[in-house]
PDB file of C-alpha atoms in Angstrom:
ATOM      1  CA  MET A  14      -6.604  26.509  -1.467  1.00 94.00           C
ATOM      2  CA  ARG A  15      -5.461  28.225   1.644  1.00 94.00           C
ATOM      3  CA  ILE A  16      -4.169  26.200   4.631  1.00 95.00           C
ATOM      4  CA  GLY A  17      -7.600  27.743   6.947  1.00 94.00           C
ATOM      5  CA  ALA A  18      -9.905  25.867   4.110  1.00 95.00           C
ATOM      6  CA  LEU A  19      -7.986  23.141   3.454  1.00 96.00           C
ATOM      7  CA  ALA A  20      -8.096  22.397   7.369  1.00 97.00           C
ATOM      8  CA  ARG A  21     -11.495  22.959   7.305  1.00 97.00           C
ATOM      9  CA  GLU A  22     -12.448  20.178   4.158  1.00 96.00           C
ATOM     10  CA  THR A  23      -9.609  17.811   5.697  1.00 96.00           C
ATOM     11  CA  GLY A  24     -10.545  17.683   8.986  1.00 96.00           C
ATOM     12  CA  VAL A  25      -6.854  18.182  10.001  1.00 97.00           C
ATOM     13  CA  SER A  26      -5.854  20.745  12.165  1.00 97.00           C
ATOM     14  CA  VAL A  27      -3.204  23.426  10.386  1.00 96.00           C
ATOM     15  CA  ARG A  28      -0.454  22.402  12.121  1.00 97.00           C
ATOM     16  CA  LEU A  29      -0.811  19.176  11.554  1.00 96.00           C
ATOM     17  CA  LEU A  30      -0.735  20.240   8.120  1.00 97.00           C
ATOM     18  CA  ARG A  31       2.457  22.065   8.480  1.00 96.00           C
ATOM     19  CA  TYR A  32       3.847  18.890   9.891  1.00 97.00           C
ATOM     20  CA  TYR A  33       3.016  17.150   6.699  1.00 97.00           C
ATOM     21  CA  GLU A  34       4.672  19.756   4.599  1.00 95.00           C
ATOM     22  CA  GLU A  35       7.899  19.640   6.721  1.00 95.00           C
ATOM     23  CA  GLN A  36       8.091  15.777   6.652  1.00 95.00           C
ATOM     24  CA  GLY A  37       7.773  16.277   2.422  1.00 93.00           C
ATOM     25  CA  LEU A  38       4.270  14.835   2.646  1.00 95.00           C
ATOM     26  CA  LEU A  39       2.682  18.102   1.547  1.00 95.00           C
ATOM     27  CA  VAL A  40       3.603  20.068  -1.009  1.00 93.00           C
ATOM     28  CA  ALA A  41       2.531  24.132  -0.835  1.00 93.00           C
ATOM     29  CA  GLU A  42       3.119  27.310  -2.965  1.00 93.00           C
ATOM     30  CA  ARG A  43       4.208  30.838  -1.431  1.00 92.00           C
ATOM     31  CA  THR A  44       2.131  34.145  -2.109  1.00 90.00           C
ATOM     32  CA  SER A  45       4.412  37.102  -2.282  1.00 92.00           C
ATOM     33  CA  GLY A  46       3.172  37.695   1.599  1.00 92.00           C
ATOM     34  CA  GLY A  47       4.498  34.311   2.334  1.00 89.00           C
ATOM     35  CA  GLN A  48       0.943  32.883   2.810  1.00 91.00           C
ATOM     36  CA  ARG A  49       0.737  29.074   1.578  1.00 92.00           C
ATOM     37  CA  VAL A  50      -1.586  28.161  -1.508  1.00 94.00           C
ATOM     38  CA  TYR A  51      -2.223  24.353  -1.851  1.00 95.00           C
ATOM     39  CA  GLY A  52      -2.976  22.724  -5.051  1.00 94.00           C
ATOM     40  CA  ALA A  53      -6.871  21.636  -5.740  1.00 93.00           C
ATOM     41  CA  ASP A  54      -5.190  17.863  -5.135  1.00 91.00           C
ATOM     42  CA  ALA A  55      -4.336  18.635  -1.532  1.00 94.00           C
ATOM     43  CA  PRO A  56      -7.216  17.096  -0.133  1.00 94.00           C
ATOM     44  CA  ALA A  57      -6.998  14.334  -1.594  1.00 91.00           C
ATOM     45  CA  VAL A  58      -3.505  13.809  -0.606  1.00 92.00           C
ATOM     46  CA  VAL A  59      -4.441  14.502   2.873  1.00 94.00           C
ATOM     47  CA  ARG A  60      -6.757  11.683   2.701  1.00 91.00           C
ATOM     48  CA  ARG A  61      -3.922   9.299   1.482  1.00 89.00           C
ATOM     49  CA  ILE A  62      -1.761  10.208   4.472  1.00 93.00           C
ATOM     50  CA  ARG A  63      -4.191   9.841   6.794  1.00 93.00           C
ATOM     51  CA  ALA A  64      -5.267   6.813   5.418  1.00 88.00           C
ATOM     52  CA  LEU A  65      -1.153   5.532   5.428  1.00 89.00           C
ATOM     53  CA  LEU A  66      -0.817   6.908   8.915  1.00 92.00           C
ATOM     54  CA  ALA A  67      -3.913   4.881  10.220  1.00 90.00           C
ATOM     55  CA  ALA A  68      -2.319   1.743   8.122  1.00 86.00           C
ATOM     56  CA  GLY A  69       0.588   2.351  10.952  1.00 87.00           C
ATOM     57  CA  LEU A  70       3.044   3.364   8.761  1.00 88.00           C
ATOM     58  CA  PRO A  71       5.550   6.151   9.720  1.00 90.00           C
ATOM     59  CA  THR A  72       5.608   9.403   7.987  1.00 92.00           C
ATOM     60  CA  ARG A  73       9.630   8.295   6.763  1.00 90.00           C
ATOM     61  CA  ILE A  74       7.944   5.927   4.641  1.00 87.00           C
ATOM     62  CA  ILE A  75       4.942   7.607   3.689  1.00 89.00           C
ATOM     63  CA  ALA A  76       7.018  10.124   2.177  1.00 89.00           C
ATOM     64  CA  GLU A  77       8.665   7.417   0.177  1.00 83.00           C
ATOM     65  CA  VAL A  78       5.618   5.542  -1.014  1.00 84.00           C
ATOM     66  CA  LEU A  79       2.794   8.674  -1.351  1.00 83.00           C
ATOM     67  CA  ASP A  80       3.417   8.837  -4.979  1.00 79.00           C
ATOM     68  CA  CYS A  81       2.857   5.260  -5.398  1.00 78.00           C
ATOM     69  CA  VAL A  82      -0.667   5.628  -3.885  1.00 76.00           C
ATOM     70  CA  CYS A  83      -3.302   6.214  -6.890  1.00 69.00           C
ATOM     71  CA  GLY A  84      -6.908   7.061  -6.697  1.00 65.00           C
ATOM     72  CA  SER A  85      -8.458   7.021  -3.407  1.00 62.00           C
ATOM     73  CA  GLU A  86      -6.559   6.565  -0.295  1.00 59.00           C
ATOM     74  CA  ALA A  87      -6.979   2.675  -0.337  1.00 61.00           C
ATOM     75  CA  GLU A  88      -5.400   1.952  -3.711  1.00 68.00           C
ATOM     76  CA  ILE A  89      -1.757   1.569  -4.345  1.00 72.00           C
ATOM     77  CA  GLU A  90       0.443   0.339  -7.150  1.00 74.00           C
ATOM     78  CA  PRO A  91       1.408  -3.112  -6.873  1.00 74.00           C
ATOM     79  CA  CYS A  92       4.873  -2.498  -5.974  1.00 74.00           C
ATOM     80  CA  LEU A  93       4.332  -1.460  -2.806  1.00 76.00           C
ATOM     81  CA  SER A  94       2.966  -4.644  -1.842  1.00 77.00           C
ATOM     82  CA  PRO A  95       5.861  -5.685  -0.275  1.00 83.00           C
ATOM     83  CA  LEU A  96       6.890  -2.656   1.931  1.00 82.00           C
ATOM     84  CA  LEU A  97       3.582  -3.192   3.178  1.00 83.00           C
ATOM     85  CA  VAL A  98       3.772  -6.681   3.779  1.00 87.00           C
ATOM     86  CA  ALA A  99       6.835  -6.390   5.395  1.00 87.00           C
ATOM     87  CA  ARG A 100       5.104  -3.811   7.800  1.00 86.00           C
ATOM     88  CA  LEU A 101       1.945  -6.071   8.452  1.00 89.00           C
ATOM     89  CA  ASP A 102       4.980  -8.958   9.435  1.00 94.00           C
ATOM     90  CA  ALA A 103       6.656  -6.092  11.616  1.00 91.00           C
ATOM     91  CA  ILE A 104       2.896  -5.457  13.300  1.00 92.00           C
ATOM     92  CA  ASP A 105       2.197  -9.127  13.694  1.00 96.00           C
ATOM     93  CA  GLU A 106       5.427  -9.424  15.793  1.00 97.00           C
ATOM     94  CA  GLN A 107       4.267  -6.635  17.786  1.00 96.00           C
ATOM     95  CA  ILE A 108       0.961  -8.172  18.564  1.00 96.00           C
ATOM     96  CA  SER A 109       2.962 -11.362  19.408  1.00 97.00           C
ATOM     97  CA  ASP A 110       5.305 -10.192  21.283  1.00 97.00           C
ATOM     98  CA  LEU A 111       2.713  -7.884  23.609  1.00 96.00           C
ATOM     99  CA  GLN A 112       0.703 -11.065  24.044  1.00 96.00           C
ATOM    100  CA  GLY A 113       3.669 -13.036  25.412  1.00 95.00           C
ATOM    101  CA  ALA A 114       4.092  -9.925  27.692  1.00 95.00           C
ATOM    102  CA  ARG A 115       0.914  -9.964  29.166  1.00 94.00           C
ATOM    103  CA  SER A 116       0.518 -13.537  29.473  1.00 92.00           C
ATOM    104  CA  SER A 117       3.535 -13.027  31.925  1.00 92.00           C
ATOM    105  CA  LEU A 118       1.933 -10.268  33.748  1.00 92.00           C
ATOM    106  CA  ALA A 119      -1.071 -11.996  33.901  1.00 91.00           C
ATOM    107  CA  ALA A 120       0.974 -14.788  35.574  1.00 90.00           C
ATOM    108  CA  LEU A 121       2.824 -12.187  37.977  1.00 92.00           C
ATOM    109  CA  VAL A 122      -0.532 -10.966  38.979  1.00 91.00           C
ATOM    110  CA  ALA A 123      -2.588 -14.117  39.496  1.00 89.00           C
ATOM    111  CA  ALA A 124       0.544 -14.983  41.802  1.00 88.00           C
ATOM    112  CA  THR A 125       0.968 -12.161  43.688  1.00 85.00           C
ATOM    113  CA  GLU A 126      -3.135 -12.175  44.455  1.00 80.00           C
ATOM    114  CA  GLY A 127      -3.294 -16.113  45.209  1.00 73.00           C
ATOM    115  CA  ARG A 128      -1.181 -15.086  48.115  1.00 64.00           C
ATOM    116  CA  GLY A 129      -3.484 -12.539  49.575  1.00 54.00           C
ATOM    117  CA  LEU A 130      -1.109  -9.314  48.860  1.00 52.00           C
ATOM    118  CA  ALA A 131      -2.728  -6.078  48.162  1.00 54.00           C
ATOM    119  CA  PRO A 132      -1.478  -4.884  44.641  1.00 54.00           C
ATOM    120  CA  ALA A 133       0.819  -1.635  45.173  1.00 54.00           C
ATOM    121  CA  GLY A 134      -0.216   1.400  44.533  1.00 48.00           C
TER     122      GLY A 134
END
């Protein structure tokens, strides 16, 4: 399958497919003319990559775990569970930090509006 066909089938741009290849996430053979040719499993691999990206995993981690994804994009080997739980914990911590920052900012806005000051802008 050539890159254009893979892009059409997956809805992922050619540029992004090239990026996935550069990151070691997607493998292509080359024709004698230098064109990329992907295996029959490439659409499934791209869907797995997209699912892992949507879950907040960076490409460096996806490169490490992609071989542990089996079946559909939602099925993973049990050995990945600790990594995914750690990532989930990190996201929860970021959410908590953002909620704290939002509360602080809301308090500043309320205090500013309470003094009759016009917002800057």
